[in-house]
Amino acid sequence: IFYTNKLGCTLEWEYGDPPGYAGVKFGTADIHLSENPDVTNTGESVWLYIMVGVDTLYNGLVNGVDVDGPPEQRPWGMREFHATDLNGYRFVFGKSTE
């Protein structure tokens, strides 16, 4: 629900009953999501970088998405903001400004 209702991904397919594996579309990107009860990592050391129009995405986010703040220009030529999903996994959304 976080990926579809909060980030605006489109559910493409699900596998299992109940579903434990699914594919969502984020713009033109396909993202596969899997539940694994044997994994206990909270996601604190894992993050995913997604290249996207950050200002449009940030302005369209549904309330309840945990973000660190609005998009900022970084010295390495990217405009970025950070978000965290319900399991603690970090996302960096960025767009090149060079």
PDB file of N, CA, C and O in Angstrom, residues 48-92:
ATOM      1  N   LEU A  48      17.739   3.094  -1.812  1.00  0.00           N
ATOM      2  CA  LEU A  48      17.520   2.970  -3.242  1.00  0.00           C
ATOM      3  C   LEU A  48      17.496   4.363  -3.840  1.00  0.00           C
ATOM      4  O   LEU A  48      16.795   5.243  -3.335  1.00  0.00           O
ATOM      5  N   TYR A  49      18.283   4.579  -4.893  1.00  0.00           N
ATOM      6  CA  TYR A  49      18.323   5.881  -5.554  1.00  0.00           C
ATOM      7  C   TYR A  49      17.481   5.794  -6.813  1.00  0.00           C
ATOM      8  O   TYR A  49      17.705   4.928  -7.659  1.00  0.00           O
ATOM      9  N   ILE A  50      16.507   6.697  -6.959  1.00  0.00           N
ATOM     10  CA  ILE A  50      15.610   6.699  -8.107  1.00  0.00           C
ATOM     11  C   ILE A  50      15.715   8.056  -8.793  1.00  0.00           C
ATOM     12  O   ILE A  50      15.509   9.098  -8.172  1.00  0.00           O
ATOM     13  N   MET A  51      16.039   8.032 -10.085  1.00  0.00           N
ATOM     14  CA  MET A  51      16.134   9.254 -10.889  1.00  0.00           C
ATOM     15  C   MET A  51      14.725   9.617 -11.368  1.00  0.00           C
ATOM     16  O   MET A  51      14.067   8.830 -12.046  1.00  0.00           O
ATOM     17  N   VAL A  52      14.282  10.826 -10.994  1.00  0.00           N
ATOM     18  CA  VAL A  52      12.909  11.239 -11.277  1.00  0.00           C
ATOM     19  C   VAL A  52      12.829  12.757 -11.172  1.00  0.00           C
ATOM     20  O   VAL A  52      13.722  13.388 -10.614  1.00  0.00           O
ATOM     21  N   GLY A  53      11.774  13.341 -11.710  1.00  0.00           N
ATOM     22  CA  GLY A  53      11.523  14.771 -11.530  1.00  0.00           C
ATOM     23  C   GLY A  53      11.164  15.037 -10.080  1.00  0.00           C
ATOM     24  O   GLY A  53      10.028  14.832  -9.672  1.00  0.00           O
ATOM     25  N   VAL A  54      12.141  15.440  -9.276  1.00  0.00           N
ATOM     26  CA  VAL A  54      11.972  15.473  -7.821  1.00  0.00           C
ATOM     27  C   VAL A  54      10.940  16.485  -7.347  1.00  0.00           C
ATOM     28  O   VAL A  54      10.201  16.212  -6.407  1.00  0.00           O
ATOM     29  N   ASP A  55      10.887  17.649  -7.969  1.00  0.00           N
ATOM     30  CA  ASP A  55       9.944  18.665  -7.497  1.00  0.00           C
ATOM     31  C   ASP A  55       8.504  18.225  -7.739  1.00  0.00           C
ATOM     32  O   ASP A  55       7.651  18.362  -6.866  1.00  0.00           O
ATOM     33  N   THR A  56       8.234  17.668  -8.906  1.00  0.00           N
ATOM     34  CA  THR A  56       6.889  17.181  -9.205  1.00  0.00           C
ATOM     35  C   THR A  56       6.506  16.054  -8.262  1.00  0.00           C
ATOM     36  O   THR A  56       5.398  16.033  -7.711  1.00  0.00           O
ATOM     37  N   LEU A  57       7.416  15.101  -8.050  1.00  0.00           N
ATOM     38  CA  LEU A  57       7.133  13.991  -7.145  1.00  0.00           C
ATOM     39  C   LEU A  57       6.903  14.496  -5.727  1.00  0.00           C
ATOM     40  O   LEU A  57       5.925  14.139  -5.082  1.00  0.00           O
ATOM     41  N   TYR A  58       7.791  15.342  -5.241  1.00  0.00           N
ATOM     42  CA  TYR A  58       7.682  15.852  -3.872  1.00  0.00           C
ATOM     43  C   TYR A  58       6.347  16.568  -3.668  1.00  0.00           C
ATOM     44  O   TYR A  58       5.660  16.344  -2.673  1.00  0.00           O
ATOM     45  N   ASN A  59       5.966  17.408  -4.624  1.00  0.00           N
ATOM     46  CA  ASN A  59       4.715  18.159  -4.499  1.00  0.00           C
ATOM     47  C   ASN A  59       3.483  17.268  -4.583  1.00  0.00           C
ATOM     48  O   ASN A  59       2.422  17.634  -4.092  1.00  0.00           O
ATOM     49  N   GLY A  60       3.614  16.072  -5.185  1.00  0.00           N
ATOM     50  CA  GLY A  60       2.484  15.180  -5.330  1.00  0.00           C
ATOM     51  C   GLY A  60       2.410  14.068  -4.302  1.00  0.00           C
ATOM     52  O   GLY A  60       1.490  13.249  -4.340  1.00  0.00           O
ATOM     53  N   LEU A  61       3.360  14.008  -3.378  1.00  0.00           N
ATOM     54  CA  LEU A  61       3.362  12.938  -2.378  1.00  0.00           C
ATOM     55  C   LEU A  61       2.142  13.031  -1.467  1.00  0.00           C
ATOM     56  O   LEU A  61       1.701  14.113  -1.092  1.00  0.00           O
ATOM     57  N   VAL A  62       1.604  11.885  -1.110  1.00  0.00           N
ATOM     58  CA  VAL A  62       0.468  11.808  -0.209  1.00  0.00           C
ATOM     59  C   VAL A  62       0.959  12.013   1.218  1.00  0.00           C
ATOM     60  O   VAL A  62       2.048  11.554   1.585  1.00  0.00           O
ATOM     61  N   ASN A  63       0.165  12.692   2.022  1.00  0.00           N
ATOM     62  CA  ASN A  63       0.529  12.875   3.435  1.00  0.00           C
ATOM     63  C   ASN A  63       0.827  11.533   4.073  1.00  0.00           C
ATOM     64  O   ASN A  63       0.187  10.544   3.782  1.00  0.00           O
ATOM     65  N   GLY A  64       1.789  11.507   4.940  1.00  0.00           N
ATOM     66  CA  GLY A  64       2.164  10.287   5.622  1.00  0.00           C
ATOM     67  C   GLY A  64       3.473   9.714   5.131  1.00  0.00           C
ATOM     68  O   GLY A  64       4.019   8.817   5.745  1.00  0.00           O
ATOM     69  N   VAL A  65       4.007  10.230   4.028  1.00  0.00           N
ATOM     70  CA  VAL A  65       5.318   9.785   3.564  1.00  0.00           C
ATOM     71  C   VAL A  65       6.362  10.508   4.409  1.00  0.00           C
ATOM     72  O   VAL A  65       6.343  11.733   4.529  1.00  0.00           O
ATOM     73  N   ASP A  66       7.258   9.742   5.012  1.00  0.00           N
ATOM     74  CA  ASP A  66       8.289  10.292   5.879  1.00  0.00           C
ATOM     75  C   ASP A  66       9.431  10.815   5.011  1.00  0.00           C
ATOM     76  O   ASP A  66      10.198  10.039   4.450  1.00  0.00           O
ATOM     77  N   VAL A  67       9.531  12.137   4.871  1.00  0.00           N
ATOM     78  CA  VAL A  67      10.602  12.755   4.088  1.00  0.00           C
ATOM     79  C   VAL A  67      11.463  13.604   5.004  1.00  0.00           C
ATOM     80  O   VAL A  67      11.009  14.100   6.033  1.00  0.00           O
ATOM     81  N   ASP A  68      12.735  13.760   4.603  1.00  0.00           N
ATOM     82  CA  ASP A  68      13.673  14.554   5.394  1.00  0.00           C
ATOM     83  C   ASP A  68      13.541  16.048   5.151  1.00  0.00           C
ATOM     84  O   ASP A  68      14.132  16.836   5.854  1.00  0.00           O
ATOM     85  N   GLY A  69      12.799  16.431   4.152  1.00  0.00           N
ATOM     86  CA  GLY A  69      12.638  17.838   3.810  1.00  0.00           C
ATOM     87  C   GLY A  69      12.444  17.983   2.317  1.00  0.00           C
ATOM     88  O   GLY A  69      12.455  16.995   1.578  1.00  0.00           O
ATOM     89  N   PRO A  70      12.261  19.204   1.845  1.00  0.00           N
ATOM     90  CA  PRO A  70      12.029  19.425   0.422  1.00  0.00           C
ATOM     91  C   PRO A  70      13.293  19.156  -0.405  1.00  0.00           C
ATOM     92  O   PRO A  70      14.392  19.052   0.156  1.00  0.00           O
ATOM     93  N   PRO A  71      13.136  19.045  -1.717  1.00  0.00           N
ATOM     94  CA  PRO A  71      14.307  18.834  -2.574  1.00  0.00           C
ATOM     95  C   PRO A  71      15.337  19.942  -2.388  1.00  0.00           C
ATOM     96  O   PRO A  71      14.989  21.114  -2.221  1.00  0.00           O
ATOM     97  N   GLU A  72      16.612  19.529  -2.410  1.00  0.00           N
ATOM     98  CA  GLU A  72      17.717  20.479  -2.269  1.00  0.00           C
ATOM     99  C   GLU A  72      18.748  20.235  -3.360  1.00  0.00           C
ATOM    100  O   GLU A  72      18.965  19.094  -3.773  1.00  0.00           O
ATOM    101  N   GLN A  73      19.393  21.309  -3.773  1.00  0.00           N
ATOM    102  CA  GLN A  73      20.493  21.202  -4.725  1.00  0.00           C
ATOM    103  C   GLN A  73      21.727  20.708  -3.989  1.00  0.00           C
ATOM    104  O   GLN A  73      22.088  21.234  -2.934  1.00  0.00           O
ATOM    105  N   ARG A  74      22.356  19.661  -4.526  1.00  0.00           N
ATOM    106  CA  ARG A  74      23.558  19.091  -3.913  1.00  0.00           C
ATOM    107  C   ARG A  74      24.793  19.524  -4.698  1.00  0.00           C
ATOM    108  O   ARG A  74      24.727  19.756  -5.910  1.00  0.00           O
ATOM    109  N   PRO A  75      25.952  19.595  -4.047  1.00  0.00           N
ATOM    110  CA  PRO A  75      27.179  20.034  -4.717  1.00  0.00           C
ATOM    111  C   PRO A  75      27.625  19.091  -5.833  1.00  0.00           C
ATOM    112  O   PRO A  75      28.432  19.466  -6.674  1.00  0.00           O
ATOM    113  N   TRP A  76      27.135  17.865  -5.856  1.00  0.00           N
ATOM    114  CA  TRP A  76      27.541  16.895  -6.884  1.00  0.00           C
ATOM    115  C   TRP A  76      26.645  16.948  -8.115  1.00  0.00           C
ATOM    116  O   TRP A  76      26.627  16.033  -8.923  1.00  0.00           O
ATOM    117  N   GLY A  77      25.866  18.029  -8.273  1.00  0.00           N
ATOM    118  CA  GLY A  77      25.098  18.228  -9.494  1.00  0.00           C
ATOM    119  C   GLY A  77      23.753  17.525  -9.525  1.00  0.00           C
ATOM    120  O   GLY A  77      23.204  17.276 -10.596  1.00  0.00           O
ATOM    121  N   MET A  78      23.202  17.223  -8.357  1.00  0.00           N
ATOM    122  CA  MET A  78      21.897  16.570  -8.281  1.00  0.00           C
ATOM    123  C   MET A  78      20.972  17.389  -7.387  1.00  0.00           C
ATOM    124  O   MET A  78      21.413  18.025  -6.429  1.00  0.00           O
ATOM    125  N   ARG A  79      19.693  17.380  -7.719  1.00  0.00           N
ATOM    126  CA  ARG A  79      18.652  17.933  -6.852  1.00  0.00           C
ATOM    127  C   ARG A  79      17.958  16.719  -6.239  1.00  0.00           C
ATOM    128  O   ARG A  79      17.481  15.847  -6.963  1.00  0.00           O
ATOM    129  N   GLU A  80      17.895  16.635  -4.890  1.00  0.00           N
ATOM    130  CA  GLU A  80      17.479  15.403  -4.224  1.00  0.00           C
ATOM    131  C   GLU A  80      16.600  15.672  -3.003  1.00  0.00           C
ATOM    132  O   GLU A  80      16.654  16.738  -2.409  1.00  0.00           O
ATOM    133  N   PHE A  81      15.835  14.630  -2.654  1.00  0.00           N
ATOM    134  CA  PHE A  81      15.229  14.548  -1.330  1.00  0.00           C
ATOM    135  C   PHE A  81      15.179  13.085  -0.924  1.00  0.00           C
ATOM    136  O   PHE A  81      15.277  12.190  -1.753  1.00  0.00           O
ATOM    137  N   HIS A  82      15.065  12.847   0.375  1.00  0.00           N
ATOM    138  CA  HIS A  82      15.090  11.496   0.946  1.00  0.00           C
ATOM    139  C   HIS A  82      13.728  11.164   1.548  1.00  0.00           C
ATOM    140  O   HIS A  82      13.081  12.017   2.140  1.00  0.00           O
ATOM    141  N   ALA A  83      13.336   9.890   1.421  1.00  0.00           N
ATOM    142  CA  ALA A  83      12.095   9.392   2.024  1.00  0.00           C
ATOM    143  C   ALA A  83      12.378   8.029   2.643  1.00  0.00           C
ATOM    144  O   ALA A  83      13.349   7.365   2.298  1.00  0.00           O
ATOM    145  N   THR A  84      11.508   7.612   3.549  1.00  0.00           N
ATOM    146  CA  THR A  84      11.635   6.319   4.219  1.00  0.00           C
ATOM    147  C   THR A  84      10.303   5.590   4.118  1.00  0.00           C
ATOM    148  O   THR A  84       9.247   6.186   4.367  1.00  0.00           O
ATOM    149  N   ASP A  85      10.338   4.297   3.749  1.00  0.00           N
ATOM    150  CA  ASP A  85       9.092   3.530   3.675  1.00  0.00           C
ATOM    151  C   ASP A  85       8.722   2.992   5.051  1.00  0.00           C
ATOM    152  O   ASP A  85       9.411   3.238   6.049  1.00  0.00           O
ATOM    153  N   LEU A  86       7.633   2.253   5.137  1.00  0.00           N
ATOM    154  CA  LEU A  86       7.112   1.772   6.414  1.00  0.00           C
ATOM    155  C   LEU A  86       8.020   0.761   7.104  1.00  0.00           C
ATOM    156  O   LEU A  86       7.896   0.524   8.303  1.00  0.00           O
ATOM    157  N   ASN A  87       8.960   0.154   6.353  1.00  0.00           N
ATOM    158  CA  ASN A  87       9.893  -0.814   6.924  1.00  0.00           C
ATOM    159  C   ASN A  87      11.250  -0.199   7.238  1.00  0.00           C
ATOM    160  O   ASN A  87      12.166  -0.902   7.626  1.00  0.00           O
ATOM    161  N   GLY A  88      11.395   1.084   7.034  1.00  0.00           N
ATOM    162  CA  GLY A  88      12.647   1.753   7.328  1.00  0.00           C
ATOM    163  C   GLY A  88      13.616   1.824   6.167  1.00  0.00           C
ATOM    164  O   GLY A  88      14.743   2.285   6.330  1.00  0.00           O
ATOM    165  N   TYR A  89      13.204   1.378   4.982  1.00  0.00           N
ATOM    166  CA  TYR A  89      14.085   1.450   3.821  1.00  0.00           C
ATOM    167  C   TYR A  89      14.114   2.870   3.286  1.00  0.00           C
ATOM    168  O   TYR A  89      13.087   3.533   3.157  1.00  0.00           O
ATOM    169  N   ARG A  90      15.320   3.341   2.970  1.00  0.00           N
ATOM    170  CA  ARG A  90      15.533   4.726   2.535  1.00  0.00           C
ATOM    171  C   ARG A  90      15.518   4.828   1.020  1.00  0.00           C
ATOM    172  O   ARG A  90      16.075   3.988   0.328  1.00  0.00           O
ATOM    173  N   PHE A  91      14.900   5.871   0.547  1.00  0.00           N
ATOM    174  CA  PHE A  91      14.867   6.207  -0.863  1.00  0.00           C
ATOM    175  C   PHE A  91      15.492   7.557  -1.042  1.00  0.00           C
ATOM    176  O   PHE A  91      15.240   8.465  -0.253  1.00  0.00           O
ATOM    177  N   VAL A  92      16.303   7.716  -2.064  1.00  0.00           N
ATOM    178  CA  VAL A  92      16.777   9.026  -2.466  1.00  0.00           C
ATOM    179  C   VAL A  92      16.206   9.256  -3.850  1.00  0.00           C
ATOM    180  O   VAL A  92      16.418   8.451  -4.769  1.00  0.00           O
TER     181      VAL A  92
END
